[in-house]
Coordinates of C-alpha atoms in Angstrom, one line a residue:
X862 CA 0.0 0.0 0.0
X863 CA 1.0 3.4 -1.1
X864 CA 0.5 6.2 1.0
X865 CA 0.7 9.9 -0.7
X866 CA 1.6 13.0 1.5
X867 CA -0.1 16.1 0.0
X868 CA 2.5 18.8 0.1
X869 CA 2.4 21.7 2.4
X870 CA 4.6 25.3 2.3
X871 CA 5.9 23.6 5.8
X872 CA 7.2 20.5 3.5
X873 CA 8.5 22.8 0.4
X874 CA 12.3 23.4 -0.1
X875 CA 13.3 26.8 1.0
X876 CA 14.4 27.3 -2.4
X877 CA 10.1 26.7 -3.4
X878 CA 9.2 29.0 -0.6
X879 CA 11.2 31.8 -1.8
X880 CA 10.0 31.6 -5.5
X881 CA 6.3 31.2 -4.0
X882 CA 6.9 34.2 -2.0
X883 CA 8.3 36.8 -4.8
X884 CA 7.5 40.1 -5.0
X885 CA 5.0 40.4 -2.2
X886 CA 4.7 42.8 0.5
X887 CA 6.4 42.7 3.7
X888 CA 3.6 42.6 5.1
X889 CA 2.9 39.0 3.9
X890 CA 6.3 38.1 4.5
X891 CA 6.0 38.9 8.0
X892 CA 3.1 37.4 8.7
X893 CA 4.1 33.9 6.7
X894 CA 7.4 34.4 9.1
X895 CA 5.4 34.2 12.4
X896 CA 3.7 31.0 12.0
X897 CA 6.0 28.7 12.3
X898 CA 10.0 28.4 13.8
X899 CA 10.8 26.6 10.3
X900 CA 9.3 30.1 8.3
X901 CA 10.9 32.3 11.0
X902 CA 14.2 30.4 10.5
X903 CA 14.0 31.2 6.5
X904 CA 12.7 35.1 7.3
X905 CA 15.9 35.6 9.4
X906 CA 18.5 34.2 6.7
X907 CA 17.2 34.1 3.3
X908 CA 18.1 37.8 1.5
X909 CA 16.7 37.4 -1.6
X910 CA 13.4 36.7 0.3
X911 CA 13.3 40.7 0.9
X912 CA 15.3 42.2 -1.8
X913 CA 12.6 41.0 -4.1
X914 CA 9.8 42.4 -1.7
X915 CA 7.8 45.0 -3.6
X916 CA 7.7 47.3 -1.1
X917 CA 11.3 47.3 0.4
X918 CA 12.2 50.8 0.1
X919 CA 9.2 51.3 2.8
X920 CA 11.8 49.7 5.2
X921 CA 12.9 51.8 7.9
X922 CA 16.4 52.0 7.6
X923 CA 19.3 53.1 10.1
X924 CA 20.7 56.2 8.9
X925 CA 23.5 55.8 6.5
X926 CA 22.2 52.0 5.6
X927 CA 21.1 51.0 2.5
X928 CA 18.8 47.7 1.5
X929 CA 22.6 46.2 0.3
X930 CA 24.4 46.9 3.7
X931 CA 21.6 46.0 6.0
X932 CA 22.1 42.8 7.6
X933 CA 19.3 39.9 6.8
X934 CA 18.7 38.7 9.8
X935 CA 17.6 42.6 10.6
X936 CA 15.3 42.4 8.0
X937 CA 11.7 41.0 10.1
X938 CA 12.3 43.4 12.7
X939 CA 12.6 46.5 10.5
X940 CA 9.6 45.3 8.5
X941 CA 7.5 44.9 11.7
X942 CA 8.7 48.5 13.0
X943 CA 6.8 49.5 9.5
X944 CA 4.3 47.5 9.4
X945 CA 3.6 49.9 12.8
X946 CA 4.3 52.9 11.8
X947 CA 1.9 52.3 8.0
X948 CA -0.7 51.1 10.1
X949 CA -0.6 54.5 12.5
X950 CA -0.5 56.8 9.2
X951 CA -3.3 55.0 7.2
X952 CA -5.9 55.4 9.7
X953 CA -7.0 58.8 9.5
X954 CA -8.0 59.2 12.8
X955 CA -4.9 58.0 14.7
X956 CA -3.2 60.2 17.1
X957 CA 0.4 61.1 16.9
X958 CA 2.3 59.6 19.7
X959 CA 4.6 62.4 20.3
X960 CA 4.5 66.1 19.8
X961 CA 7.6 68.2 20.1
X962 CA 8.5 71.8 19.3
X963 CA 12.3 71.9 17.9
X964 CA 15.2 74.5 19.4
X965 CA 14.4 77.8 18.6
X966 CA 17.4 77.9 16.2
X967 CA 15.6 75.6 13.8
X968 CA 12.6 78.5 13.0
X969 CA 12.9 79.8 10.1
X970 CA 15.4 77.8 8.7
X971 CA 16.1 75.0 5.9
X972 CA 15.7 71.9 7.4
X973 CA 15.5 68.2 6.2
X974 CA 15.1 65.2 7.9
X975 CA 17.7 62.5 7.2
X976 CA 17.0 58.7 6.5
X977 CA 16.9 56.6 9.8
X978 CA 14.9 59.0 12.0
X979 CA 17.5 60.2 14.1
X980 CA 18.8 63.2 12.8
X981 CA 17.9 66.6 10.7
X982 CA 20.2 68.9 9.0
X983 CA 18.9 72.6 9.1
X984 CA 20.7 76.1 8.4
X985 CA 21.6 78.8 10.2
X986 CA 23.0 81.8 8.8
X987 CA 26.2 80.8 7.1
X988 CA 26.3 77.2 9.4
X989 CA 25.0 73.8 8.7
X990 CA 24.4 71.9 11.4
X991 CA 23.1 68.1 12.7
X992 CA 20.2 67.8 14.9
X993 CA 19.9 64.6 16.9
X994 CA 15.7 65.4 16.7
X995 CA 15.8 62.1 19.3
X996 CA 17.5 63.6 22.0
X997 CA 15.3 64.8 24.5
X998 CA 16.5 68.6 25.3
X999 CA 16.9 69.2 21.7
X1000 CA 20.2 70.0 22.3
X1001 CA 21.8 71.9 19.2
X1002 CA 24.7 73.7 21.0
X1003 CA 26.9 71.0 18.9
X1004 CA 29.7 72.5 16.4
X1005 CA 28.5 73.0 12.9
X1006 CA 29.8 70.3 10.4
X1007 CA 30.4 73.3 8.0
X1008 CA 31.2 76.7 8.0
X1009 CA 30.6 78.5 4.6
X1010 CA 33.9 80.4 3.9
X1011 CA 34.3 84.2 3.7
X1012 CA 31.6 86.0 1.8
X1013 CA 29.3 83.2 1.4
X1014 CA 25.9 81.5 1.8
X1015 CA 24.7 78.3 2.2
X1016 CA 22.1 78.3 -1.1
X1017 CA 21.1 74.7 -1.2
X1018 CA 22.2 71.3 -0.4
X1019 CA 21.2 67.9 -0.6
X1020 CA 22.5 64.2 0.8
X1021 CA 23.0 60.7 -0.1
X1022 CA 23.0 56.7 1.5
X1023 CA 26.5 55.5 0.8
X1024 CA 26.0 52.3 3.1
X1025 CA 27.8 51.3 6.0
X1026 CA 26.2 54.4 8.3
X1027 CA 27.6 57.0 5.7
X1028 CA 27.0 59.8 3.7
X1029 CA 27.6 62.1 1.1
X1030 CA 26.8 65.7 1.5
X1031 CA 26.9 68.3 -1.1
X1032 CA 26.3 71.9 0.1
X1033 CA 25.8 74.7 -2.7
X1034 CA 27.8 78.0 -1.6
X1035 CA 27.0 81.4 -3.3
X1036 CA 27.9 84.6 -2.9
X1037 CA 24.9 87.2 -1.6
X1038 CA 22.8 87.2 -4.9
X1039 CA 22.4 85.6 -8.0
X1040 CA 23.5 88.1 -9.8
X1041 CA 27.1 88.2 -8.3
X1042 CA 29.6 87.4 -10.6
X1043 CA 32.3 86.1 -7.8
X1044 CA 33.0 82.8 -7.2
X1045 CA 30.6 80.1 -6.2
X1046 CA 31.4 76.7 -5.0
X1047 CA 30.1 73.3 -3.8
X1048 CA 31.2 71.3 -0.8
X1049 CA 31.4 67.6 -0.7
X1050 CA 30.9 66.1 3.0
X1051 CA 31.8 62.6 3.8
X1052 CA 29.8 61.7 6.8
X1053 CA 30.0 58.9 9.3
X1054 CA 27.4 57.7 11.6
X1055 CA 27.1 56.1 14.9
X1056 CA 24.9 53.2 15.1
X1057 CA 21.5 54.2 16.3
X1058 CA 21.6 56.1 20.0
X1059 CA 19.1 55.7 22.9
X1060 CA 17.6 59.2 23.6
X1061 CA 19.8 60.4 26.3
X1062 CA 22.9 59.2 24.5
X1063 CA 24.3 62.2 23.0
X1064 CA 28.2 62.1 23.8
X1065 CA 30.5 63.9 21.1
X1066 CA 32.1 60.4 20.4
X1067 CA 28.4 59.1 19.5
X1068 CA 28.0 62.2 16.9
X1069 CA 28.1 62.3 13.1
X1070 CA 32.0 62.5 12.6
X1071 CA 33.1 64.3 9.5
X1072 CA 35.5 61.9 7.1
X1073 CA 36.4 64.4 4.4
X1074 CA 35.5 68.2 3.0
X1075 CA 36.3 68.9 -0.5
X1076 CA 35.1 72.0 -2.3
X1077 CA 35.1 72.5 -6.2
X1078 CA 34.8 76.6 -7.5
X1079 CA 31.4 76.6 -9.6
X1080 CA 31.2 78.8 -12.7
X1081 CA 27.6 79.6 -11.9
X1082 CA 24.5 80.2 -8.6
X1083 CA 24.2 76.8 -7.6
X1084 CA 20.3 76.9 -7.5
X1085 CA 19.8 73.1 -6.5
X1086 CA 21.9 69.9 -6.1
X1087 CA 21.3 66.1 -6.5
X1088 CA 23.7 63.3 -5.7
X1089 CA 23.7 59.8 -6.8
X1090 CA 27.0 57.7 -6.1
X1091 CA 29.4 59.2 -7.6
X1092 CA 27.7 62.0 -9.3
X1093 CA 26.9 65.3 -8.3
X1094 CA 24.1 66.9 -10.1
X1095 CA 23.7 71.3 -10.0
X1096 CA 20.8 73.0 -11.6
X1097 CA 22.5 76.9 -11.9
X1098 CA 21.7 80.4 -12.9
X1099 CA 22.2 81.2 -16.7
X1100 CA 24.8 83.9 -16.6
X1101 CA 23.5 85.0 -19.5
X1102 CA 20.1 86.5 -20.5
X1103 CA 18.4 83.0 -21.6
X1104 CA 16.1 82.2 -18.8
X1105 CA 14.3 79.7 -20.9
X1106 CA 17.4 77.2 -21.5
X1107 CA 18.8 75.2 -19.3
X1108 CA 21.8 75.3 -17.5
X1109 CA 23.7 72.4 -14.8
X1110 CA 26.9 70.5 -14.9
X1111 CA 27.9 67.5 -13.8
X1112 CA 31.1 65.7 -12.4
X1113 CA 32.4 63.0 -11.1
X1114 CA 33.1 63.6 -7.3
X1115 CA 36.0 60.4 -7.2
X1116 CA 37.5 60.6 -10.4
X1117 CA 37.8 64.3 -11.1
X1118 CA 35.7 64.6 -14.2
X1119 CA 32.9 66.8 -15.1
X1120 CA 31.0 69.0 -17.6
X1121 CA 28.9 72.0 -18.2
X1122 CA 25.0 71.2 -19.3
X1123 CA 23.1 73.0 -21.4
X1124 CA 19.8 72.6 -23.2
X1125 CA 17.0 74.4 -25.4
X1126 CA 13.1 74.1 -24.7
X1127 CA 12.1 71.2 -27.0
X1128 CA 9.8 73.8 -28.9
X1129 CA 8.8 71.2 -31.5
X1130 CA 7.2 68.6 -29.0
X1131 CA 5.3 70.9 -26.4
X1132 CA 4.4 73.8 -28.5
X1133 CA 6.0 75.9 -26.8
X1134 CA 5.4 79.4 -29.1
X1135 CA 6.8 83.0 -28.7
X1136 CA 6.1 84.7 -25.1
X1137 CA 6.3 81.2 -23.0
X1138 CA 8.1 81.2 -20.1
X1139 CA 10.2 77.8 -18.6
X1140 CA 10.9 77.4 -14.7
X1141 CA 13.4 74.4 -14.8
X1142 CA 13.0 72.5 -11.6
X1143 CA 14.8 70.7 -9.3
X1144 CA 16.5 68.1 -11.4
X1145 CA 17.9 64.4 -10.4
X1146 CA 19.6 61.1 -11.6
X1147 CA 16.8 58.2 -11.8
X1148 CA 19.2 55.2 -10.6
X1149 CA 17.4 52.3 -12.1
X1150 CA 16.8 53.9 -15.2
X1151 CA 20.4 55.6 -15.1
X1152 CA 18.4 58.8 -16.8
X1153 CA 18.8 62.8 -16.3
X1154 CA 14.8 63.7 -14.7
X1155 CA 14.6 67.5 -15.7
X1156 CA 11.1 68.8 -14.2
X1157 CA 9.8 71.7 -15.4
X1158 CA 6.8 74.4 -15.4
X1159 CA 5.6 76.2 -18.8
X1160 CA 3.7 79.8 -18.0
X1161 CA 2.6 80.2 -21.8
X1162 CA 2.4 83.6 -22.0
X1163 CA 2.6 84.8 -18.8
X1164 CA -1.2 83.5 -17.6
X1165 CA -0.7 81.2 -14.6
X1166 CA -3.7 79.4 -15.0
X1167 CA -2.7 77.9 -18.6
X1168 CA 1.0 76.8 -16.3
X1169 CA 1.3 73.1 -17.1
X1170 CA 4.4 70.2 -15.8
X1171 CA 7.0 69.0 -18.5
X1172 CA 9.0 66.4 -17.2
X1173 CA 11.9 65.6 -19.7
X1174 CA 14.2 62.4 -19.4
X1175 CA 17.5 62.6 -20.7
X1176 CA 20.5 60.8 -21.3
X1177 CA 24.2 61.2 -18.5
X1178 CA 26.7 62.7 -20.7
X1179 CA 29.7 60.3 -20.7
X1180 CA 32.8 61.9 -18.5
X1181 CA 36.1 61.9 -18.9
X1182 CA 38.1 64.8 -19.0
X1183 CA 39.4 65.9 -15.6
X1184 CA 38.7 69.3 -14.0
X1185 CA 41.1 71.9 -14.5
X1186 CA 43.2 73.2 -11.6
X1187 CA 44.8 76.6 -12.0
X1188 CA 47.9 77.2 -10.9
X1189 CA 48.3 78.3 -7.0
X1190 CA 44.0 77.0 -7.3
X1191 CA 43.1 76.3 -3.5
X1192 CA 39.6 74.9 -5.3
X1193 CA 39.8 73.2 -8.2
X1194 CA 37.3 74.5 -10.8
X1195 CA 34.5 72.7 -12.6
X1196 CA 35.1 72.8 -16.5
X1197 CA 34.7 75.0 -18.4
X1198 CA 33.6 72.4 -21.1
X1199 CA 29.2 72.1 -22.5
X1200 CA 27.3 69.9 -23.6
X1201 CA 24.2 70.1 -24.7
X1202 CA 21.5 67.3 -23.4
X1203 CA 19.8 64.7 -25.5
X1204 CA 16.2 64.2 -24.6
X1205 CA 14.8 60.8 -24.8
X1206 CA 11.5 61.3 -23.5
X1207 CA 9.1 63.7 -22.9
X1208 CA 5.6 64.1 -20.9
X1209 CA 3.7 67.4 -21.1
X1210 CA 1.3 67.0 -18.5
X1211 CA -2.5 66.4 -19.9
X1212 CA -5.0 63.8 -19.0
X1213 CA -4.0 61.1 -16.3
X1214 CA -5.0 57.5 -15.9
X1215 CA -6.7 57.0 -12.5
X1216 CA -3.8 54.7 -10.6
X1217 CA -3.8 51.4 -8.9
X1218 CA -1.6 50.6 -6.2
X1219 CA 0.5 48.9 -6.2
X1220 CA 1.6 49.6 -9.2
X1221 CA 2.5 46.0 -11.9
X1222 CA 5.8 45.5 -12.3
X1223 CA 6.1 47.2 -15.3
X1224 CA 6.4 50.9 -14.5
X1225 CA 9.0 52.0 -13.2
X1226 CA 8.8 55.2 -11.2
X1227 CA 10.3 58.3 -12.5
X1228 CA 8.6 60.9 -10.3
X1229 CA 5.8 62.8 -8.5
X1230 CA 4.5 66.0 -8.7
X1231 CA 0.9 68.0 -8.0
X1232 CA -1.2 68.8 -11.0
X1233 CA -1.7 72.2 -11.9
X1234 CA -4.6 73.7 -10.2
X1235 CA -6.1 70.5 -9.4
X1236 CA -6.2 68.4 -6.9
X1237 CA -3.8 65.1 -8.1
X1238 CA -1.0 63.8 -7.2
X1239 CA 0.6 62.5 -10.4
X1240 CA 3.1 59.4 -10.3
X1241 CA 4.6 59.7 -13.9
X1242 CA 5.9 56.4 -14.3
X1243 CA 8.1 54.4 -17.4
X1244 CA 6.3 51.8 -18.9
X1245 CA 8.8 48.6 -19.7
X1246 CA 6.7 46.1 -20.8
X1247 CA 9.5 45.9 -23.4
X1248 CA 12.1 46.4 -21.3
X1249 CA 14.1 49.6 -19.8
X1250 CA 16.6 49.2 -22.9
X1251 CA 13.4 49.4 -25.1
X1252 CA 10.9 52.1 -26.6
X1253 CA 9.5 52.5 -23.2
X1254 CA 6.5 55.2 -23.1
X1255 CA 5.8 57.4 -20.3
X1256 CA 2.8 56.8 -18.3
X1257 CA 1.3 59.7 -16.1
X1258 CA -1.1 57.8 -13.0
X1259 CA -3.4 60.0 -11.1
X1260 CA -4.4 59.6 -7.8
X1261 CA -7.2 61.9 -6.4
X1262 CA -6.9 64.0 -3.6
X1263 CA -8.4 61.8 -0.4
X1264 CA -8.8 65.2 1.8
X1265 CA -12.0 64.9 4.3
X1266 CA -14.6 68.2 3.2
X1267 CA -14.5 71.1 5.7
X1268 CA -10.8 70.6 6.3
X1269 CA -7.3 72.2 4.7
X1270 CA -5.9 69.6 2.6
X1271 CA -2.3 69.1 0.8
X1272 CA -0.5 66.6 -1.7
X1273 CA 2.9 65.4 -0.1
X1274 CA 5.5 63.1 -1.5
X1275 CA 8.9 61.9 -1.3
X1276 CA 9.5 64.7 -3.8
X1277 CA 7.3 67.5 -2.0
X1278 CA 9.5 68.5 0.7
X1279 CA 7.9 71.9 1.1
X1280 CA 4.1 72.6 1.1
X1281 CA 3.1 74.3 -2.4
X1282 CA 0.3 76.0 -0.8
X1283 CA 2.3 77.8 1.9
X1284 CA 0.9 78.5 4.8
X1285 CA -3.0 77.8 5.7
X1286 CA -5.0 79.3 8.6
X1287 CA -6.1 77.2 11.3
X1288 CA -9.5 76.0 10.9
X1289 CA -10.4 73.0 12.0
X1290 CA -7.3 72.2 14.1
X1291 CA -6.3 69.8 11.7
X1292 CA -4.8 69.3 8.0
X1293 CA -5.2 66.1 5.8
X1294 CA -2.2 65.2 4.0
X1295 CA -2.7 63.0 0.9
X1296 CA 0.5 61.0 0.1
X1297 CA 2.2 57.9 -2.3
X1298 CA 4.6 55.7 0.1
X1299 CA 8.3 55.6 -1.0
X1300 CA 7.9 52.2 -3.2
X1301 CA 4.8 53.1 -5.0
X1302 CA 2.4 50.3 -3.6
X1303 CA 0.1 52.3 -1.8
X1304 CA -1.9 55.3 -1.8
X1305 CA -3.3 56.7 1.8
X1306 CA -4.7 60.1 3.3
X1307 CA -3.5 61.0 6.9
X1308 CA -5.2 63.6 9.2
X1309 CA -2.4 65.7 10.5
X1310 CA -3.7 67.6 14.1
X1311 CA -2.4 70.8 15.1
X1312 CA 0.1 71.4 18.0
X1313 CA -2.0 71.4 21.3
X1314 CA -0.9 74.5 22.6
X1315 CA -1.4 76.8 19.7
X1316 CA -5.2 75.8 20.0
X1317 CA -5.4 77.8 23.1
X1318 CA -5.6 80.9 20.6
X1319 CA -9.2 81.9 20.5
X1320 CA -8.7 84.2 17.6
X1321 CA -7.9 81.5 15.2
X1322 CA -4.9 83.8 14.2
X1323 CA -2.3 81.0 13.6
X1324 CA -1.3 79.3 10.4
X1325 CA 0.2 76.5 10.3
X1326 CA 2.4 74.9 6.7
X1327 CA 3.5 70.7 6.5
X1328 CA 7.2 71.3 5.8
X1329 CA 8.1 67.6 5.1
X1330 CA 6.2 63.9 5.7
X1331 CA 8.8 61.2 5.9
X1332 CA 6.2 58.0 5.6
X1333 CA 9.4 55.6 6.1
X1334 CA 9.8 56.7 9.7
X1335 CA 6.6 58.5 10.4
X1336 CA 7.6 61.8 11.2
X1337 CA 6.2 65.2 9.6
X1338 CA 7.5 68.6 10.1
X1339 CA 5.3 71.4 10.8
X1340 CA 5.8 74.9 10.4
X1341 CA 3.8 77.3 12.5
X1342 CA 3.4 81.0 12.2
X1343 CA 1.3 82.0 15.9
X1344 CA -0.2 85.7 16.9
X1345 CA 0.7 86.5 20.4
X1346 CA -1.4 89.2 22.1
X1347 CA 1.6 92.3 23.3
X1348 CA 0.8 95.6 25.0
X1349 CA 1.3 98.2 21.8
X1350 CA -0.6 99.6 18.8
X1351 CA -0.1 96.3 16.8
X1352 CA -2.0 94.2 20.2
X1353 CA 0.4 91.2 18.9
X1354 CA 3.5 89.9 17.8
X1355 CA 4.1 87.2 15.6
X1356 CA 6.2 83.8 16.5
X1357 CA 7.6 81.1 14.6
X1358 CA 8.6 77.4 15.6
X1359 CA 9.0 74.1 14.2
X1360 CA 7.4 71.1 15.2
X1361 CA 8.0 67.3 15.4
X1362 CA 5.3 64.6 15.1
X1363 CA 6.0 61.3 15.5
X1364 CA 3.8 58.0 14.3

């Protein structure tokens, strides 16, 4: 007699379980992980398991990690920490653990939040600086990391995961306005990190620790920077009369090599006729698709509410020439060498198809941006169906404001970092944030509620502006403008402060 065993995921070879398992969510993995030791034992060592997890950039990284120098066996903790954190910000009505208003230093200032929830860089005057936003006194009496040199602002910066608890830094220095015609530069940081603290661990030994400084002379007003390992990317200020063409350059922060960009309106593709106007965006390297993303908004003729979103996709000029150091140079110089851009693709913004999350393999994220006095959050996307190499076409996906009526409502993504509607009065002590999650698999609406204390104010005088919404870590930064009744002619005075939620 032959008995038959019908076979069971607990009876599968791991090799079987891991196929079966591709490209779900971690939520799935997690939960396949907790029913038996056997599945727990293949969570904890089997990478590929995660890496092909469609949803594992929403992991919660340690600051200076990436997915390829995080350990596997860290893996099912970090994806239960999200699965917390997603399940606080996609109910609506959930209540922020933690409300704190930053040092007074940080009012008023550029601030970011860094990967790993630990730390935020923010500006003051001619200093950048390195909050730990975990320690409990907000302590930020802590040395700058950089000083801007004589007769120089800090204009814009921007930072990268290097792996291994680094990264890269690049700070955009100009002189007073853009109209200056002294020398501007860029600083490259090399920054090391400690391994996450406990709040009241905040000894100078535990800090960031700066590796290197470099800094590079830049022919042009560094209006915004983008890094992706090695390259540095610089959207500038034409120093000639051109406003609509574009002008950048690019180099190669290891080997020395770099060029001057330059490019023309593609007039022929987006109609653009005599009297339009281009704004040229901030502009980044797409690292799967290994593309230039140049964003930018056309003002035909001057009336705003014609304004439409061009998103162009070009080619990375090949570099090899090195940058030229002049003789007794303390900064080397970026060349003097242009090249004009090759577009590849282009999406004029028009009629969106409504999107479903999470999105089929196929698209490949490019960007996000708000449509143009609407209320969408557009996720244009690369369609690969015949691969990334191929004729792929650009796919705009819509997804419809989720706001709750009665009540102030924005559009946040990971590429939103300030609120395009500025500051909002204080109505109903509360503001719903609409959002896409970092890997593109879900769409959610969050009610963000005011700082307690500010709704003491019975004049409903304060406004109140969503600086940033970090959905990896659950933390949003609010900007808040209150009226505070003073003995004088005006009867108040107006304060500004920062302030820290935490999911």
């Amino acid at each position: 007699m032959i008995t038959s065993i019908t076979p069971n995921l607990d009876s599968l070879a791991v090799e079987l379980v891991v196929e079966i398992l591709k490209g779900v969510d971690i939520r799935t993995i997690s939960s396949v992980a907790l029913t038996s030791s056997r599945f727990y034992h293949i969570a904890k060592n089997e990478r590929k398991l995660w890496t092909d997890a469609c949803d594992i950039l929403d992991l919660p990284l340690q600051t200076g990690e990436t997915v390829a120098t995080t350990p596997t066996h860290s893996f099912l903790s970090l994806a239960m920490r999200a699965l917390l954190i997603q399940k606080r910000l996609q109910n609506s009505g959930s209540q922020p653990p933690s409300f704190r208003e930053l040092n007074a230093r940080v009012s008023n200032s550029s601030q970011r939040l860094l990967p790993g929830g630990q730390w935020m860089l923010f500006r003051e005057n001619s200093s950048l600086y390195l909050l730990n936003i975990k320690d409990g006194t907000m302590n930020s009496s802590c040395e700058p990391i950089l000083v801007a040199p004589t007769n120089l602002m800090i204009a814009t910066y921007a930072f990268e995961t290097l792996g291994n608890r680094e990264m890269r830094l690049a700070v955009g220095l100009a002189q007073a306005t853009e109209s200056d015609s002294g020398q501007h530069q860029v600083a490259i940081i090399h920054l090391h990190f400690p391994l996450q603290q406990s709040p009241d661990s905040v000894r100078a030994e535990e800090r960031p620790q700066v590796m290197s400084l470099k800094f590079y002379a830049l022919p042009a007003f560094p209006r915004s920077i983008s890094l992706s390992m090695p390259l540095v990317l610089i959207l500038s200020t034409s120093p000639y009369d051109d406003d609509n063409n574009f002008h950048g350059l690019i180099f190669d922060c290891e080997i020395g090599a770099g060029l001057r960009l330059k490019a023309r309106p593609p007039a022929a593709e987006v109609e653009a006729r005599m009297g339009t106007k281009w704004y040229w965006l901030d502009l980044c390297i797409h690292p799967t698709l290994r593309k230039l993303v140049l964003p930018c908004i056309i003002d035909p003729h001057g009336i705003a509410t014609l304004e439409r979103t061009v998103v162009l996709l070009a080619d990375i000029p090949r570099l090899s020439n090195p940058l030229q150091v002049e003789p007794n140079a303390t900064v080397p110089n970026i060349l003097e060498s242009i090249e004009s851009l090759h577009f590849t693709h282009i999406h004029l913004e028009k009629h969106h198809s409504p999107a479903n999350f999470p999105l089929p393999d196929r698209y490949v994220p490019i960007t996000e941006y708000a449509a143009h006095n609407s209320r969408e959050l557009v996720s244009l996307c690369l369609d690969t169906e015949r691969g990334i190499a191929g004729a792929g076409e650009l796919v705009a996906l819509s997804v419809k404001e989720q706001g709750i009526p009665g009540s102030p409502s924005i559009l946040c993504s990971k590429n939103l970092h300030d609120n395009p509607l500025g500051f909002r009065l204080i109505s109903d002590h509360q503001t719903v944030a609409t959002y896409i999650d970092h890997a593109h698999t879900m769409v959610s609406s969050l009610k963000i509620p005011f700082p307690p204390e500010l709704m003491q104010d019975t004049l409903n005088s304060n406004y109140c502006s969503v600086l940033e919404v970090d959905t990896i870590q659950g933390l949003i930064l609010l900007g808040v403008r209150a009226y505070v009744p003073i003995d004088g002619p005006l009867g108040h005075r107006m304060v500004s402060s920062t302030w820290l939620i935490r999911y």
